[in-house]
Short mmCIF file of C-alpha atoms and ligand atoms in Angstrom, two decimals:
data_model
loop_
_atom_site.label_atom_id
_atom_site.label_comp_id
_atom_site.label_asym_id
_atom_site.label_seq_id
_atom_site.Cartn_x
_atom_site.Cartn_y
_atom_site.Cartn_z
CA MET A 144 65.65 162.48 108.61
CA ASN A 145 63.20 164.90 107.03
CA VAL A 146 62.36 164.91 103.31
CA LEU A 147 64.88 167.62 102.47
CA LYS A 148 67.68 165.69 104.16
CA VAL A 149 66.71 162.50 102.30
CA VAL A 150 66.77 164.32 98.95
CA LEU A 151 70.13 165.90 99.81
CA PHE A 152 71.53 162.52 100.86
CA LEU A 153 70.39 160.91 97.61
CA LEU A 154 71.86 163.74 95.54
CA LEU A 155 75.22 163.56 97.31
CA SER A 156 75.29 159.77 96.98
CA ALA A 157 74.66 160.03 93.24
CA CYS A 158 77.49 162.57 92.86
CA ALA A 159 79.93 160.35 94.73
CA LEU A 160 79.28 157.29 92.60
CA PRO A 161 81.55 156.77 89.60
CA ALA A 162 79.40 153.94 88.23
CA GLY A 163 78.05 154.60 84.78
CA ALA A 164 80.53 157.38 84.02
CA GLU A 165 82.09 155.30 81.24
CA SER A 166 78.79 154.98 79.44
CA ARG A 167 77.92 158.67 79.62
CA PRO A 168 78.36 160.20 76.15
CA LEU A 169 81.34 162.50 75.75
CA ARG A 170 80.59 166.07 74.76
CA GLY A 171 84.16 166.84 73.80
CA ARG A 172 84.74 169.40 76.53
CA VAL A 173 88.53 169.34 76.81
CA ALA A 174 90.47 170.77 79.75
CA ILE A 175 94.22 171.26 79.47
CA ASP A 176 96.55 171.11 82.44
CA ILE A 177 99.99 172.74 82.26
CA GLY A 178 102.27 170.38 84.13
CA HIS A 179 103.81 171.96 87.29
CA SER A 180 103.61 175.69 88.02
CA PRO A 181 105.62 178.91 87.69
CA ALA A 182 107.17 178.48 91.17
CA LYS A 183 107.55 174.70 91.02
CA GLY A 184 108.66 174.25 87.44
CA GLY A 185 109.28 170.49 87.27
CA ALA A 186 112.35 169.21 85.42
CA ILE A 187 115.22 171.50 84.38
CA SER A 188 116.26 171.15 80.75
CA ALA A 189 119.82 170.52 79.59
CA ARG A 190 120.21 174.27 78.99
CA GLY A 191 118.58 175.35 82.25
CA THR A 192 114.98 176.09 81.21
CA SER A 193 112.11 175.14 83.48
CA GLU A 194 109.85 172.33 82.23
CA TYR A 195 106.84 174.53 83.04
CA LEU A 196 107.76 176.92 80.20
CA PHE A 197 107.85 174.04 77.66
CA ASN A 198 104.53 172.72 79.01
CA ARG A 199 102.96 176.18 78.88
CA ALA A 200 103.93 176.74 75.24
CA VAL A 201 102.44 173.41 74.08
CA ALA A 202 99.30 173.87 76.23
CA LEU A 203 98.61 177.31 74.69
CA ALA A 204 99.20 175.90 71.19
CA LEU A 205 96.90 172.96 71.99
CA GLU A 206 94.09 175.28 73.01
CA ARG A 207 94.43 177.14 69.69
CA GLU A 208 94.47 173.88 67.69
CA LEU A 209 91.37 172.58 69.48
CA GLU A 210 89.53 175.80 68.68
CA LYS A 211 90.56 175.52 65.01
CA MET A 212 89.12 172.00 64.91
CA GLN A 213 85.83 173.22 66.38
CA LEU A 214 86.43 171.16 69.50
CA ARG A 215 85.42 172.63 72.82
CA PRO A 216 88.38 173.56 75.01
CA VAL A 217 87.14 174.62 78.42
CA GLY A 218 90.37 176.46 78.99
CA ILE A 219 93.76 175.94 80.42
CA LEU A 220 93.49 175.25 84.10
CA ASP A 221 94.53 178.31 86.06
CA LEU A 222 97.19 179.61 83.74
CA ASP A 223 100.24 180.94 85.57
CA ARG A 224 98.79 180.30 89.00
CA GLU A 225 100.02 177.99 91.73
CA VAL A 226 97.50 175.14 91.78
CA PRO A 227 98.22 172.16 94.05
CA LEU A 228 98.21 168.84 92.18
CA ARG A 229 95.34 167.53 94.28
CA ASP A 230 93.08 170.37 93.08
CA ARG A 231 93.67 169.97 89.35
CA VAL A 232 91.21 167.17 88.62
CA ALA A 233 88.56 168.96 90.69
CA ALA A 234 89.20 172.20 88.77
CA ALA A 235 88.60 170.42 85.45
CA GLU A 236 85.48 168.69 86.77
CA LEU A 237 84.18 172.05 87.97
CA ARG A 238 84.40 173.28 84.39
CA ARG A 239 82.40 170.23 83.34
CA ALA A 240 85.26 168.87 81.25
CA ASP A 241 84.96 165.28 80.11
CA ILE A 242 88.50 164.99 78.77
CA LEU A 243 91.55 166.18 80.71
CA VAL A 244 94.96 166.25 79.03
CA PHE A 245 98.10 166.90 81.08
CA ILE A 246 101.04 168.41 79.20
CA HIS A 247 104.52 167.56 80.47
CA HIS A 248 108.11 167.26 79.25
CA ASP A 249 110.36 164.46 80.35
CA SER A 250 113.59 163.95 82.26
CA ALA A 251 115.65 160.89 83.19
CA GLN A 252 116.55 159.17 86.44
CA GLU A 253 119.40 160.62 88.53
CA GLN A 254 121.96 157.99 87.56
CA PHE A 255 121.70 158.92 83.89
CA LEU A 256 122.21 162.67 84.35
CA LYS A 257 125.75 163.94 83.69
CA PRO A 258 127.15 167.34 84.69
CA TRP A 259 128.02 169.92 82.04
CA SER A 260 128.38 173.64 81.77
CA TYR A 261 126.19 175.72 79.49
CA ALA A 262 126.25 179.52 79.20
CA GLY A 263 128.17 179.75 82.47
CA GLN A 264 125.70 177.58 84.39
CA ASN A 265 126.43 174.21 85.94
CA LEU A 266 123.70 171.96 84.63
CA ARG A 267 122.96 168.30 83.90
CA TYR A 268 122.06 166.47 80.72
CA CYS A 269 121.34 162.98 79.43
CA ASP A 270 121.72 161.94 75.81
CA ARG A 271 120.54 158.33 76.18
CA PHE A 272 116.79 158.85 75.75
CA SER A 273 114.50 160.82 73.47
CA GLY A 274 110.88 160.73 72.41
CA PHE A 275 107.33 161.09 73.70
CA SER A 276 105.38 158.91 76.11
CA LEU A 277 101.73 158.68 77.17
CA PHE A 278 100.40 157.66 80.60
CA VAL A 279 96.95 156.36 81.53
CA SER A 280 95.38 154.92 84.64
CA GLY A 281 93.89 151.44 84.47
CA LYS A 282 91.83 152.03 87.60
CA ILE A 283 89.36 154.76 86.72
CA PRO A 284 85.81 154.36 85.38
CA ARG A 285 86.88 155.68 81.98
CA ALA A 286 90.13 153.63 81.78
CA GLY A 287 89.20 152.00 78.46
CA GLU A 288 88.39 155.32 76.85
CA SER A 289 91.56 156.88 78.29
CA LEU A 290 93.60 154.12 76.63
CA SER A 291 91.75 154.70 73.33
CA LEU A 292 92.48 158.42 73.52
CA ALA A 293 96.16 157.73 74.27
CA GLY A 294 96.25 155.40 71.25
CA ALA A 295 94.76 158.05 68.96
CA ILE A 296 97.22 160.69 70.23
CA GLY A 297 100.12 158.22 69.83
CA ASP A 298 99.10 157.50 66.23
CA ARG A 299 99.02 161.20 65.39
CA LEU A 300 102.39 161.89 67.04
CA LEU A 301 103.91 159.02 65.01
CA GLN A 302 102.33 160.35 61.81
CA ALA A 303 103.81 163.78 62.60
CA GLY A 304 107.29 162.21 62.68
CA PHE A 305 107.83 161.87 66.44
CA HIS A 306 108.95 158.64 68.12
CA PRO A 307 108.18 157.09 71.51
CA THR A 308 110.68 156.61 74.31
CA LEU A 309 110.60 153.29 76.13
CA HIS A 310 112.90 154.24 79.01
CA HIS A 311 110.10 154.35 81.59
CA ALA A 312 109.87 150.54 81.35
CA GLN A 313 113.56 150.07 82.22
CA ASP A 314 114.34 147.92 85.23
CA VAL A 315 115.81 150.77 87.30
CA PRO A 316 114.56 152.53 90.46
CA GLY A 317 111.97 155.18 89.66
CA GLU A 318 110.91 153.56 86.38
CA ARG A 319 109.53 150.01 85.88
CA ARG A 320 106.28 151.36 84.44
CA THR A 321 103.99 148.91 82.71
CA LEU A 322 104.39 149.41 78.97
CA LEU A 323 101.00 148.74 77.40
CA ASP A 324 101.84 149.71 73.83
CA PRO A 325 105.52 149.99 72.85
CA ALA A 326 104.75 151.17 69.31
CA ARG A 327 102.86 154.19 70.64
CA GLY A 328 104.75 154.71 73.91
CA ILE A 329 101.72 154.12 76.16
CA TYR A 330 102.28 153.22 79.80
CA ARG A 331 99.91 152.33 82.60
CA TYR A 332 100.48 154.33 85.80
CA ASP A 333 97.67 153.69 88.30
CA GLN A 334 99.42 155.45 91.19
CA LEU A 335 99.53 158.84 89.49
CA ALA A 336 96.97 160.84 91.51
CA ILE A 337 96.24 163.39 88.80
CA LEU A 338 94.96 160.69 86.42
CA LYS A 339 92.36 159.54 88.92
CA SER A 340 89.08 161.08 87.83
CA LYS A 341 85.72 159.48 88.46
CA THR A 342 84.10 161.13 85.47
CA MET A 343 86.72 162.18 82.91
CA VAL A 344 88.93 160.55 80.28
CA THR A 345 92.47 161.43 81.38
CA VAL A 346 95.81 161.16 79.55
CA LEU A 347 99.21 162.55 80.49
CA VAL A 348 101.46 163.45 77.55
CA GLU A 349 105.23 163.67 77.98
CA CYS A 350 106.01 165.56 74.78
CA GLY A 351 109.74 164.82 74.71
CA VAL A 352 112.90 164.61 76.80
CA ILE A 353 114.22 168.08 77.67
CA VAL A 354 117.34 166.85 79.46
CA SER A 355 118.54 165.62 76.05
CA PRO A 356 120.44 168.54 74.48
CA ASP A 357 119.41 167.54 70.95
CA GLU A 358 115.77 166.96 71.77
CA GLU A 359 115.57 170.15 73.83
CA ALA A 360 116.85 172.16 70.84
CA MET A 361 114.00 170.68 68.78
CA LEU A 362 111.31 171.04 71.45
CA GLU A 363 111.98 174.73 72.05
CA GLN A 364 111.09 175.62 68.44
CA PRO A 365 107.59 177.17 68.19
CA GLU A 366 106.84 175.25 64.97
CA VAL A 367 107.64 171.95 66.70
CA GLN A 368 105.47 172.92 69.67
CA GLN A 369 102.64 173.66 67.26
CA LYS A 370 103.18 170.33 65.46
CA ILE A 371 102.94 168.46 68.78
CA ALA A 372 99.82 170.43 69.74
CA ARG A 373 98.21 169.71 66.35
CA ALA A 374 98.96 165.99 66.72
CA ILE A 375 97.38 165.89 70.20
CA ALA A 376 94.31 167.84 69.02
CA SER A 377 93.94 165.55 65.97
CA GLY A 378 94.15 162.54 68.27
CA ILE A 379 91.37 163.97 70.44
CA LEU A 380 89.26 164.63 67.35
CA THR A 381 89.79 161.07 66.06
CA PHE A 382 88.94 159.66 69.49
CA LEU A 383 85.71 161.66 69.53
CA GLY A 384 84.84 160.18 66.15
CA GLY A 385 85.49 163.38 64.20
CA ARG A 386 87.71 161.84 61.53
ZN1 ZN B 112 106.48 167.08 84.47
#
């Protein structure tokens, strides 16, 4: 191995090591991921709207709120493009983000969805669950900070008048998530690939349940989307020690 190869090997080894990431100071560079994509839109709401459109609206509002608070959004990851899930963490890391927030809207398990007809379409709804939830991984270098960020976002969502849903902890197939903080709707979900970053603080926000007809009607209002975005941005600011 010549000197150049040794230097290259050492550099690559250093990049691959997550150790010490949790102690690296955060610069507040926030990347926002819009859950799903235009072609693969995620859940379908009670009235037939793709989850992606709800996610997109809150993500755009979040970017504006972060800018207002003098935080440093590094952009929305590949807006309106088809980005495979496996590439999303890498895309945020490439932009040197140190916080990555995923914006999603929630559904319910198959057995809770009932058929109904809306505006001539055959759709499904569920009126048993409503509220936000927050997901973190317990197996990443910045797990502790991710939980702190989720807590700060949860506090702000509660202060803004929203409530958590606890249905992901139900003892039914597809759920059984570990509920870390019932008051703030925080769950641990180590298997979720998109939360697995070696360098970033990551939190997934389910803003509300769009298969609930009542909650969908609330969540589609631009002022509610802005309120959610402001609560998430305020949580990020609090987490970073802003106020
Ligand atoms: Zn989703």
